[in-house]
Coordinates of C-alpha atoms and ligand atoms in Angstrom, one line a residue:
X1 CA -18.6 -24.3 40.1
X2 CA -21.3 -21.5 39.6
X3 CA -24.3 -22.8 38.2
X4 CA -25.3 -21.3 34.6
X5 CA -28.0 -21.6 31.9
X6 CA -27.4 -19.8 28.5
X7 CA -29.7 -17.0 26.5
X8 CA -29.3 -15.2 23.1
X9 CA -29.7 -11.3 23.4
X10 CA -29.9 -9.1 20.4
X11 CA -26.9 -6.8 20.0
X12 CA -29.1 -4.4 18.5
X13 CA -31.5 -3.6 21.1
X14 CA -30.9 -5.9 24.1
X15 CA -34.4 -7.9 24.0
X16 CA -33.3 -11.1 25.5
X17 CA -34.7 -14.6 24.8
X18 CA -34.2 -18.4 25.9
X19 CA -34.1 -19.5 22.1
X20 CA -32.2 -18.3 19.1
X21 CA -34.3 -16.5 16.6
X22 CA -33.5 -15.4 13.2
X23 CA -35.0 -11.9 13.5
X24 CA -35.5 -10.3 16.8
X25 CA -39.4 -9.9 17.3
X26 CA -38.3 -6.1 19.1
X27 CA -36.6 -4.4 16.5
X28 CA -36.7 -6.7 13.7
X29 CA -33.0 -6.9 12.8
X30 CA -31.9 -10.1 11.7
X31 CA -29.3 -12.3 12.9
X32 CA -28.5 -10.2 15.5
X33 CA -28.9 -12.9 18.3
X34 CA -26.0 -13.9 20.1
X35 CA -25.9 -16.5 23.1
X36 CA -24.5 -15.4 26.3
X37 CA -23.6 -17.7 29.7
X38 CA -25.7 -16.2 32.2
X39 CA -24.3 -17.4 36.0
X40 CA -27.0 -18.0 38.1
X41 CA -25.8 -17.6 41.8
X42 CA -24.6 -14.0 41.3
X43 CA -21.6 -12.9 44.0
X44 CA -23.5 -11.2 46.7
X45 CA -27.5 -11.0 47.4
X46 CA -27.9 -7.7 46.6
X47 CA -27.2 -6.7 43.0
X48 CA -26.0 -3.2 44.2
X49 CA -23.0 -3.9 45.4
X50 CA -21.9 -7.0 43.2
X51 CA -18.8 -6.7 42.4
X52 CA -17.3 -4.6 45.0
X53 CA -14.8 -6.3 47.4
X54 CA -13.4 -5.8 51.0
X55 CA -10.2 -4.3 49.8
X56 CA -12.3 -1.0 48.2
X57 CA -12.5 1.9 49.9
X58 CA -12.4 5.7 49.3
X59 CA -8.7 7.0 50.2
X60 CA -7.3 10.5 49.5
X61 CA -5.7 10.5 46.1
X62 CA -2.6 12.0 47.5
X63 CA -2.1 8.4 49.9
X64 CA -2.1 6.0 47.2
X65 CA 1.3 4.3 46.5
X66 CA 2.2 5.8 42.8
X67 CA 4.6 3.6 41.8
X68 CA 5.0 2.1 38.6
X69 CA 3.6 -1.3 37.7
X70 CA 5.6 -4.0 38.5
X71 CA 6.5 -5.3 35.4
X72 CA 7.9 -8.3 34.4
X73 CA 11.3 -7.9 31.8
X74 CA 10.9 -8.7 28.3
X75 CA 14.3 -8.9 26.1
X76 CA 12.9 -7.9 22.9
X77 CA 13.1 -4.2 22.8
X78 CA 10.6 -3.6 20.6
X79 CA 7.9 -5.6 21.6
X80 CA 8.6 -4.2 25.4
X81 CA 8.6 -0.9 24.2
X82 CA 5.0 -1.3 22.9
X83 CA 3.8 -2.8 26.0
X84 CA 5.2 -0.2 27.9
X85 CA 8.2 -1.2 29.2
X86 CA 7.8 -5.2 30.0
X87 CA 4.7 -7.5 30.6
X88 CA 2.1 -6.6 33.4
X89 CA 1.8 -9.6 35.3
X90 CA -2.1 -10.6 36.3
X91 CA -2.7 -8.2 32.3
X92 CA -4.4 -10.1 29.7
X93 CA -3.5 -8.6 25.6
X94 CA -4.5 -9.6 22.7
X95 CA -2.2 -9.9 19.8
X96 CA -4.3 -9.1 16.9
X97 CA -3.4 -9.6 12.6
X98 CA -4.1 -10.6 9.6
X99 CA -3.4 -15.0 9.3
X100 CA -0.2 -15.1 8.2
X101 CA 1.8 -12.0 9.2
X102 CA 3.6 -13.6 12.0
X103 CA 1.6 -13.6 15.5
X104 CA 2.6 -17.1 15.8
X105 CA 6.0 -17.3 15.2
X106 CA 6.1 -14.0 17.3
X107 CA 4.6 -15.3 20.2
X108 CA 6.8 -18.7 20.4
X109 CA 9.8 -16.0 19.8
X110 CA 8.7 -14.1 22.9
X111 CA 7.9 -17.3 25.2
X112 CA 11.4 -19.3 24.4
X113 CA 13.4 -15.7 25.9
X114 CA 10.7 -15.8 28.8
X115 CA 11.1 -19.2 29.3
X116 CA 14.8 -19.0 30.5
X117 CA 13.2 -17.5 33.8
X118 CA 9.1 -17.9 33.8
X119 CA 7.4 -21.2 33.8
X120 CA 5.1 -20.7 30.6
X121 CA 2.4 -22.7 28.9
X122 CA 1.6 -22.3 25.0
X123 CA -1.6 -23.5 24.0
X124 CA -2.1 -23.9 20.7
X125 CA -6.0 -24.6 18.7
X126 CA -3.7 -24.1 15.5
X127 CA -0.8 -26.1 15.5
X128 CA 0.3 -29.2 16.7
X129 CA 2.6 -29.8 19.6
X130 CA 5.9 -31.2 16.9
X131 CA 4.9 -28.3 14.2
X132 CA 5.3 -26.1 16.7
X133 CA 8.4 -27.8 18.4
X134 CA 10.0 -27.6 14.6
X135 CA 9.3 -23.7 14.4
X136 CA 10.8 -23.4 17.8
X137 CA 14.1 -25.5 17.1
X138 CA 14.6 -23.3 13.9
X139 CA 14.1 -20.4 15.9
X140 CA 16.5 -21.4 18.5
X141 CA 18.8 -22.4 15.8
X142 CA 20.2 -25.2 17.2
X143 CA 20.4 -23.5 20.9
X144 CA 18.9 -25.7 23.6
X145 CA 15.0 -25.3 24.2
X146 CA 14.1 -24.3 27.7
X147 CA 12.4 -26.8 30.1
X148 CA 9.9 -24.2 31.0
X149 CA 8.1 -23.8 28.1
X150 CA 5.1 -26.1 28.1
X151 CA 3.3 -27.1 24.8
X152 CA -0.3 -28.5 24.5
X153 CA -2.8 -28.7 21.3
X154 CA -6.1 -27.8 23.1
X155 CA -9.8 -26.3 22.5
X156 CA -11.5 -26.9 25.3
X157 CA -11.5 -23.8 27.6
X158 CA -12.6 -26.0 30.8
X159 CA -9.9 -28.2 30.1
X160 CA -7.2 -25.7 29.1
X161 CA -7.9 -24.2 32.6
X162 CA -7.3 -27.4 34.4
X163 CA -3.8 -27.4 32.9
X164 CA -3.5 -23.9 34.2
X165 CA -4.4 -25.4 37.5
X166 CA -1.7 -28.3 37.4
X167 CA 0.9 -26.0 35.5
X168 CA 1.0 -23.3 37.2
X169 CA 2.7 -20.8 34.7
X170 CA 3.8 -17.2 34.8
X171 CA 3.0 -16.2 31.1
X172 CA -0.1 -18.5 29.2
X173 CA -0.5 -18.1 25.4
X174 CA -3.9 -18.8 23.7
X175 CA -3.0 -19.6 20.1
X176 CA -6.2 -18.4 18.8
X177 CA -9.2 -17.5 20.5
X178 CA -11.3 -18.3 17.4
X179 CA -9.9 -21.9 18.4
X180 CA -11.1 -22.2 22.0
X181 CA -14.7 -23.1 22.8
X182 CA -16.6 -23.7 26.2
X183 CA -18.9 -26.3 25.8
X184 CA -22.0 -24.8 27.1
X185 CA -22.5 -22.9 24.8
X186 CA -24.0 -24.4 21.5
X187 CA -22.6 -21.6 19.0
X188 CA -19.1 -23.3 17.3
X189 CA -15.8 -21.7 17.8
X190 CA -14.6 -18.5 16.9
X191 CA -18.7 -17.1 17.0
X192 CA -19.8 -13.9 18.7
X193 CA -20.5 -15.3 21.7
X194 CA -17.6 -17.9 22.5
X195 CA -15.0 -15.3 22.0
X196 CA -16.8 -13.2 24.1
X197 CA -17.2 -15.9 27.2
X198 CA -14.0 -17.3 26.4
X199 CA -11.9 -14.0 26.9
X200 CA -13.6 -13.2 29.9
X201 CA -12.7 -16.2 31.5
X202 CA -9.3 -15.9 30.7
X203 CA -9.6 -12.7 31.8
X204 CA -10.7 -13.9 35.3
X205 CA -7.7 -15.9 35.0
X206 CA -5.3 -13.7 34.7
X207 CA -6.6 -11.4 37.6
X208 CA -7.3 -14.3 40.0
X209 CA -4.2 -16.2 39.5
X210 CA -1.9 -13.7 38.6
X211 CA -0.6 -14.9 35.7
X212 CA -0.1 -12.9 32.2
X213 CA -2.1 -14.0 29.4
X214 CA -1.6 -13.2 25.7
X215 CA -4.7 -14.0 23.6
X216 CA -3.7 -14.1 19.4
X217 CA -7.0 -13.1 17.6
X218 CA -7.4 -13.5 14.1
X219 CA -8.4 -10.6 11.7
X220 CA -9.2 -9.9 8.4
X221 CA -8.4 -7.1 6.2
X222 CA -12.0 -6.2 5.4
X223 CA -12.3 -5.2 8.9
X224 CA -14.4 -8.1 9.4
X225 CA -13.1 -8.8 12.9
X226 CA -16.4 -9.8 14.7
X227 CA -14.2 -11.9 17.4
X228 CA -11.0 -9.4 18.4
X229 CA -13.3 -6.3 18.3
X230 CA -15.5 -7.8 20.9
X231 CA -12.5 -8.6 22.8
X232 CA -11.1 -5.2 22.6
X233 CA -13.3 -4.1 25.9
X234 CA -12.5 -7.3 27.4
X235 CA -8.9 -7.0 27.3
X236 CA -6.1 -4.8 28.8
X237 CA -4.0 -4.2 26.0
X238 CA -4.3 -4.5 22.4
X239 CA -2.0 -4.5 19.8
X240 CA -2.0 -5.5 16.4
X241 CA 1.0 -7.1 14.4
X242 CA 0.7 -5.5 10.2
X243 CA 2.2 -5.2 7.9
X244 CA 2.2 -6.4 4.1
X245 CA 2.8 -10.1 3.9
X246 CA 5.0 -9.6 0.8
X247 CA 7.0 -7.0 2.6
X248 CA 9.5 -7.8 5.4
X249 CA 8.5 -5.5 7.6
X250 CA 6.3 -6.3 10.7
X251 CA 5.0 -3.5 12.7
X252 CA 3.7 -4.0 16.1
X253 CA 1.2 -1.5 17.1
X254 CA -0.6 -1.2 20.4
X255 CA -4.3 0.8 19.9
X256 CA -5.3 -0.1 23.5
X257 CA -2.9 -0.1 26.8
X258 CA -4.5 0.0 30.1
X259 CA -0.3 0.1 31.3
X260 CA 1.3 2.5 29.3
X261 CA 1.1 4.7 25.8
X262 CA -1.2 4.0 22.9
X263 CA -0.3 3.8 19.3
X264 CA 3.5 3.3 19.9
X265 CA 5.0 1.1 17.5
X266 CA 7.7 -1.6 17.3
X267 CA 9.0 -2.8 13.9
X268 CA 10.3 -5.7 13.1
X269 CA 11.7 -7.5 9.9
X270 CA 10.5 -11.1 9.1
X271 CA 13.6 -13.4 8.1
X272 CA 14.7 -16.8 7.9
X273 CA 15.3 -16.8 11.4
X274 CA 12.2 -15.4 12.5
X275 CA 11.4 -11.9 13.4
X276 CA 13.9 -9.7 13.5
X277 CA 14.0 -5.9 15.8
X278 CA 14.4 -2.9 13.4
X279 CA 15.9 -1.1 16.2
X280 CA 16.5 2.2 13.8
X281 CA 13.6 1.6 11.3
X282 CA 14.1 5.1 9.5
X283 CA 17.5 3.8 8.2
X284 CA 16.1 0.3 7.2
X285 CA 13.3 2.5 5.5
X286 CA 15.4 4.8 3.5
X287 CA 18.2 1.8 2.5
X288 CA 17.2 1.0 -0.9
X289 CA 16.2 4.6 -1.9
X290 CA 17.8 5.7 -5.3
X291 CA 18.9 9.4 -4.6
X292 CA 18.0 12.0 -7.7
X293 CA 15.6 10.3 -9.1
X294 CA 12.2 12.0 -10.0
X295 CA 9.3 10.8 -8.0
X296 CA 10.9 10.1 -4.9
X297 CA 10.7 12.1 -1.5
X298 CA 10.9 11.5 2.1
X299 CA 8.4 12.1 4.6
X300 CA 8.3 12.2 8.5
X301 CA 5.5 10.1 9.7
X302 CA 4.9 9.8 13.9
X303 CA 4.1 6.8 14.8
X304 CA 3.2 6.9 18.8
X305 CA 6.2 8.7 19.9
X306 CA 8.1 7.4 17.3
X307 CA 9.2 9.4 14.3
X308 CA 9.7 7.4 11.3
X309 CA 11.5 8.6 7.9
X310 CA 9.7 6.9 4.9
X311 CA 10.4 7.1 1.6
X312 CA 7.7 8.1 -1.2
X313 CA 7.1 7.6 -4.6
X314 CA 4.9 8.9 -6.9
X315 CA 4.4 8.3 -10.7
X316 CA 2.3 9.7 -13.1
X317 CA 1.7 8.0 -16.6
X318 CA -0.8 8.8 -19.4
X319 CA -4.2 7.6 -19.0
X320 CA -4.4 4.4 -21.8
X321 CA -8.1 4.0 -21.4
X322 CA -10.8 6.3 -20.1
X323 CA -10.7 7.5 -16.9
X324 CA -7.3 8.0 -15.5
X325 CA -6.8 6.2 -11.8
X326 CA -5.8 7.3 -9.0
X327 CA -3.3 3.9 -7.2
X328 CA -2.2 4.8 -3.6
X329 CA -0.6 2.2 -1.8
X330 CA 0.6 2.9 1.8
X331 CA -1.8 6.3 1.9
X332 CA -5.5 7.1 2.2
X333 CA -7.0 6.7 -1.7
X334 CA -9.1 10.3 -0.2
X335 CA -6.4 12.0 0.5
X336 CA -4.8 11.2 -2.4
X337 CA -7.8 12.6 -4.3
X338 CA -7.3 16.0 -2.1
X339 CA -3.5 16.4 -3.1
X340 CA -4.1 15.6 -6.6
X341 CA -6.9 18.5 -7.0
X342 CA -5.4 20.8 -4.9
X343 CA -2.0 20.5 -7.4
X344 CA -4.7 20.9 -10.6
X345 CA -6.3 24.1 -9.1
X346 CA -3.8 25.7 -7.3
X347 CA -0.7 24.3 -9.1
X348 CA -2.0 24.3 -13.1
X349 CA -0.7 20.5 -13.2
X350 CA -2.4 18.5 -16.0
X351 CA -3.1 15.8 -13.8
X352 CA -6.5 14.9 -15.7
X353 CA -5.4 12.3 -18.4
X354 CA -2.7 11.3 -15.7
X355 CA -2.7 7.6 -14.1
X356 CA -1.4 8.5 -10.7
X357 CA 0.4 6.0 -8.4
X358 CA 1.7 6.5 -4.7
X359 CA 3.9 4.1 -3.0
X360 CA 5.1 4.5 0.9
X361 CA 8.1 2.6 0.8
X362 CA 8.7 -0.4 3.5
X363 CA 5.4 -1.6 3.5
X364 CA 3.8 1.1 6.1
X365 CA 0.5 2.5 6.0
X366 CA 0.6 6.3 6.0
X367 CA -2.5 7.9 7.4
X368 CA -1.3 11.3 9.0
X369 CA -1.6 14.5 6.7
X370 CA 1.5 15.6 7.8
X371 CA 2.8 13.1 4.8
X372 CA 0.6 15.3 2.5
X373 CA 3.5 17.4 1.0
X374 CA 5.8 15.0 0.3
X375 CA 2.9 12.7 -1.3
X376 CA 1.9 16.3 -3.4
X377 CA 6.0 16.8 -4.1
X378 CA 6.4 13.1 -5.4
X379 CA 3.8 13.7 -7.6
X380 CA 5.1 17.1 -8.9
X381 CA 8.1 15.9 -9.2
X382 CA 7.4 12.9 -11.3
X383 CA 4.9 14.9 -13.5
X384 CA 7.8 17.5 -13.8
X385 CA 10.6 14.8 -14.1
X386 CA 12.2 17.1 -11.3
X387 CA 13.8 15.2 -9.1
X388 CA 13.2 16.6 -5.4
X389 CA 16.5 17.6 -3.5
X390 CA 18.0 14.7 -2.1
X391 CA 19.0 15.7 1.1
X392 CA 15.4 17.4 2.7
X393 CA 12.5 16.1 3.9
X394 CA 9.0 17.6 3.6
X395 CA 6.3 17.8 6.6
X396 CA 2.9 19.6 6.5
X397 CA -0.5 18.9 5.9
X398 CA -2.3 20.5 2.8
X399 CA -5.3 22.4 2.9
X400 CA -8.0 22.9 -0.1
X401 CA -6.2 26.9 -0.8
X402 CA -3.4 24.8 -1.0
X403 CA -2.0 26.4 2.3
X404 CA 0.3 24.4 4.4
X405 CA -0.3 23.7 8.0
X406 CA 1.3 22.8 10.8
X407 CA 1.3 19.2 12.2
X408 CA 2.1 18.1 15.5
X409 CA 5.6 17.3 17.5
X410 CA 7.9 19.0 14.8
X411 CA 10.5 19.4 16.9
X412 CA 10.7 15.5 17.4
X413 CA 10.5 15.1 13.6
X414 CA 13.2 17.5 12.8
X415 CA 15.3 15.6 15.1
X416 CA 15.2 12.6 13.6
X417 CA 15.6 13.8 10.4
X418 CA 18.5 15.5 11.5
X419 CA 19.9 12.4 12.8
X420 CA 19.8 10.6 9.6
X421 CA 21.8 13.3 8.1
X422 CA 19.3 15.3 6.3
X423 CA 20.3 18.6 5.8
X424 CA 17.4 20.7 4.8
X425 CA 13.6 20.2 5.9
X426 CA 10.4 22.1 3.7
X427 CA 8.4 22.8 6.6
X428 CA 4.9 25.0 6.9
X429 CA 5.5 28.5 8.0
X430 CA 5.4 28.8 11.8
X431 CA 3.0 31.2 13.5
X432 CA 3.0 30.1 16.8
X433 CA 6.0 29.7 19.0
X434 CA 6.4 25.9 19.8
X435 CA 9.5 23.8 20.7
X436 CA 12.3 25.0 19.0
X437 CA 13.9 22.9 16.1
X438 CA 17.0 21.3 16.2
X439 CA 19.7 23.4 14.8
X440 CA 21.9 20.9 12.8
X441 CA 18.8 20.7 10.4
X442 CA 18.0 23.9 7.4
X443 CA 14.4 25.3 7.8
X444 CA 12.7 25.8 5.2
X445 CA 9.5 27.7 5.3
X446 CA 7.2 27.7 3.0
X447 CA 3.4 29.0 3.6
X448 CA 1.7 27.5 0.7
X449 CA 2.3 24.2 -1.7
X450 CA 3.5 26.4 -4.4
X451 CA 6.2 28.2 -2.4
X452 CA 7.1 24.2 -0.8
X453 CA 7.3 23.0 -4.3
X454 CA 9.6 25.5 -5.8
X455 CA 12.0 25.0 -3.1
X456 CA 11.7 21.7 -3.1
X457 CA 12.3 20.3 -6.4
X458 CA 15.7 21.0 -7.4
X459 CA 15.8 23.6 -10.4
X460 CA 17.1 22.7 -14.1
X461 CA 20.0 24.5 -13.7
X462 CA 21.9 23.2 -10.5
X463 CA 20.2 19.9 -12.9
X464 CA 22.7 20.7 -15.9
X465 CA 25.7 22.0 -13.7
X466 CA 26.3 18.6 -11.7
Ligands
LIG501 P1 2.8 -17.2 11.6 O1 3.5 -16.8 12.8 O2 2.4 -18.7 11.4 O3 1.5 -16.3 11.3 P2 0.1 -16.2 12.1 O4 0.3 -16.9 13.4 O5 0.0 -14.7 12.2 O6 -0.9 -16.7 11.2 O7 3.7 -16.8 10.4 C1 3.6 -17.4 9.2 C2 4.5 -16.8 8.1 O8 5.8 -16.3 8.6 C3 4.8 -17.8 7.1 O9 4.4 -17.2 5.9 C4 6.2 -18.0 7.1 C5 6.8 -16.8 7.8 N1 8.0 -17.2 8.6 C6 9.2 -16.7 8.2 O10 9.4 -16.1 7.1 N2 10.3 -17.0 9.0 C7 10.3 -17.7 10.1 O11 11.3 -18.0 10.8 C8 9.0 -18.2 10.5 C9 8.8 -19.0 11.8 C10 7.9 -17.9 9.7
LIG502 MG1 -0.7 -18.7 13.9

């Protein structure tokens, strides 16, 4: 092997030193020393061309082979669908989440179908080998677990890659990198700098040999994800597994893919039996909604390619003491702020000595504008105890006039609605010519929030009549 020595270089300004030092004597920032492996022999003598091999060569763009990446089936849907279409073999992704939401149990779900045909090696920093056998029998339920999937409790990166050696598997899990240490460096596991050196041996790995790693990184909701977001660059593919742990629902996301679309989503439901595919998540979504009542309206969200039907809810309440508060849970508190001035100015609603709250439904996390309507009619609606009309969904983004405009890939959202049987959609007024909506499905237009609103929430008469 490569000989190596170890140095600590500041991560604010790049001064490099042999020792570790509290505060950096260049730019005086403090613990911003991290130790790094440094390989002594490099690849070739002259720095220049390091890293270039044989096989490159300049070649007409038009000559090279344009097929697909070979890709290696997955048979859960959802989780292919946000790789792409299956796993890239010689790819390394990490699997990123909060501890707890299911990384684990979705990763064993995903290696005992692989396993029927791939040789595969879990390796697992968390668990031991029988807790994870039990997970894995209940998962099975009872089924026969495959030969091919091979279990170890292991750290040690040097020595997990001498198991890779004897193994020889198709697919290897690393169940977490905050586990996995090498032990030249001095930092402890799941610091700066092992996660860093770790991944990119793994990644060396996976090109050299071939084989498809999956890397599960711990994060934390504060965004304090000093190991994954190092690994981000490192990596091929990211994806991050979210959801809220007292919810079912799981959503898959991918914010990186060097092998096919970002931000496409897979959902999932967690159950007794493991992780379950949402294959139409709109419907799951929309299941438990109580039609008529005030407060409650239905957005179109995209999600990657996806469109997704959620359900909103909004409440207002008099303020008990002092200021009244402002609750979102599933949308941006900002926007939130934004709707509810713009329906005080532009909309004379008392909202002042209101407590508001706003709820998306399912779990999800709303951050488009295009959910602003809906979030503005729940709110009117419950102020108004209106209810909105059952069967239409509202799409458009406010602005501070309390305009509407236009959000992206309408036609795909109208589409969906339409599937699910809506019959009407409030929609901002169209001044450009884009793809034309789907024609099972009402249009509404509406240029501002007051015109949206007044067709939206059903009136007092039709109220009395039914
Ligand atoms: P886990 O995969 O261990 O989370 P992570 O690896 O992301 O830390 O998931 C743990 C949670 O999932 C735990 O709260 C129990 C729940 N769970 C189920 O509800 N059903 C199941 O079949 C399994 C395996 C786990
Ligand atoms: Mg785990």
């Amino acid at each position: 092997m490569a000989k190596t020595h170890t140095r600590y270089v500041c991560q604010e300004c790049s001064r490099v030193s042999a020792s570790y030092m509290g505060k950096c004597p260049q730019c005086g920032s403090f613990n911003s020393m991290v130790e790094e492996v440094v390989h002594d022999e490099p690849t070739s003598k002259n720095p220049a061309v390091r890293g270039l091999t044989g096989r490159s060569a300049p070649r007409p763009i038009s000559e090279i082979g344009g097929d697909a990446e070979e890709r290696i089936h997955l048979p859960i849907g959802e989780f292919a669908r946000v790789l792409g279409g299956g796993i890239v073999p010689g790819s390394i992704v990490l699997v990123g989440g909060d501890p707890g939401i299911g990384k684990s149990t979705l990763m064993l779900q995903m290696t005992l179908e692989m396993a029927k045909t791939k040789r595969v090696l879990y390796v697992s920093g968390e668990e031991s080998e029988r807790q994870i056998k039990m997970r894995a029998a209940r998962l099975q339920e009872g089924k026969e677990l495959p030969k091919n999937l091979l279990l170890v409790t292991e750290t040690n990166l040097e020595i997990i890659l001498n198991h890779v050696n004897d193994v020889k598997p198709d697919l290897l899990i690393v169940d977490s990198i905050q586990t996995v240490y090498i032990s030249q460096l001095d930092s402890s596991a799941g610091s700066v700098s092992q996660v860093r050196e770790c991944s990119s041996q793994l990644r060396e790995l996976a090109k050299t040999r071939n084989v498809s790693v999956f890397v599960i990184g711990h994060v934390t909701k504060e965004g304090n994800i000093a190991g994954p977001r190092v690994l981000e660059h490192i990596v091929d593919t990211v994806l991050y597994l979210e959801g809220d742990r007292f919810q079912a629902y799981r959503l898959l996301r991918s914010v990186k893919n060097r092998f096919g679309a970002t931000s496409e989503v897979g959902v999932f439901e967690m159950r007794e039996g493991g992780l379950a595919e949402v294959t139409n998540p709109s419907e799951a979504f929309l299941a438990e909604r109580l039609v008529n009542a005030a407060g409650s309206t239905i957005a179109v969200t995209m999600e990657g390619t996806r469109p997704l039907l959620v359900e909103i809810q909004g409440l207002t309440s008099p303020t008990q003491f002092g200021n009244a508060r402002r609750t979102p849970n599933g949308t941006d508190f900002n926007r939130l702020l934004l709707i509810t001035a713009v329906l005080t100015r532009r909309m004379g609603m008392k909202l002042a000595e209101q407590d508001i709250f706003v709820n998306v439904v399912g779990g999800l996390q709303i951050d488009e504008p295009a959910a602003d309507l809906a979030v503005a009619a729940a709110i009117a609606s419950s102020w108004k105890d209106i209810p909105v009309k059952a069967d239409a969904v509202l799409i458009g983004e406010i602005g501070l006039a309390g305009e509407l405009r236009m959000p992206g890939q309408m036609a795909a959202r109208l589409r969906e609605a339409e599937k699910l049987g809506f019959k009407t959609a409030i929609v901002p007024k169209a001044i450009r010519q884009g793809e034309p909506y789907p024609k099972g499905i009402q249009i509404i237009e509406a240029r501002s929030i007051h015109e949206a609103l007044d067709k939206a929430l059903v009136e007092e008469k039709s109220k009395r009549v039914e």
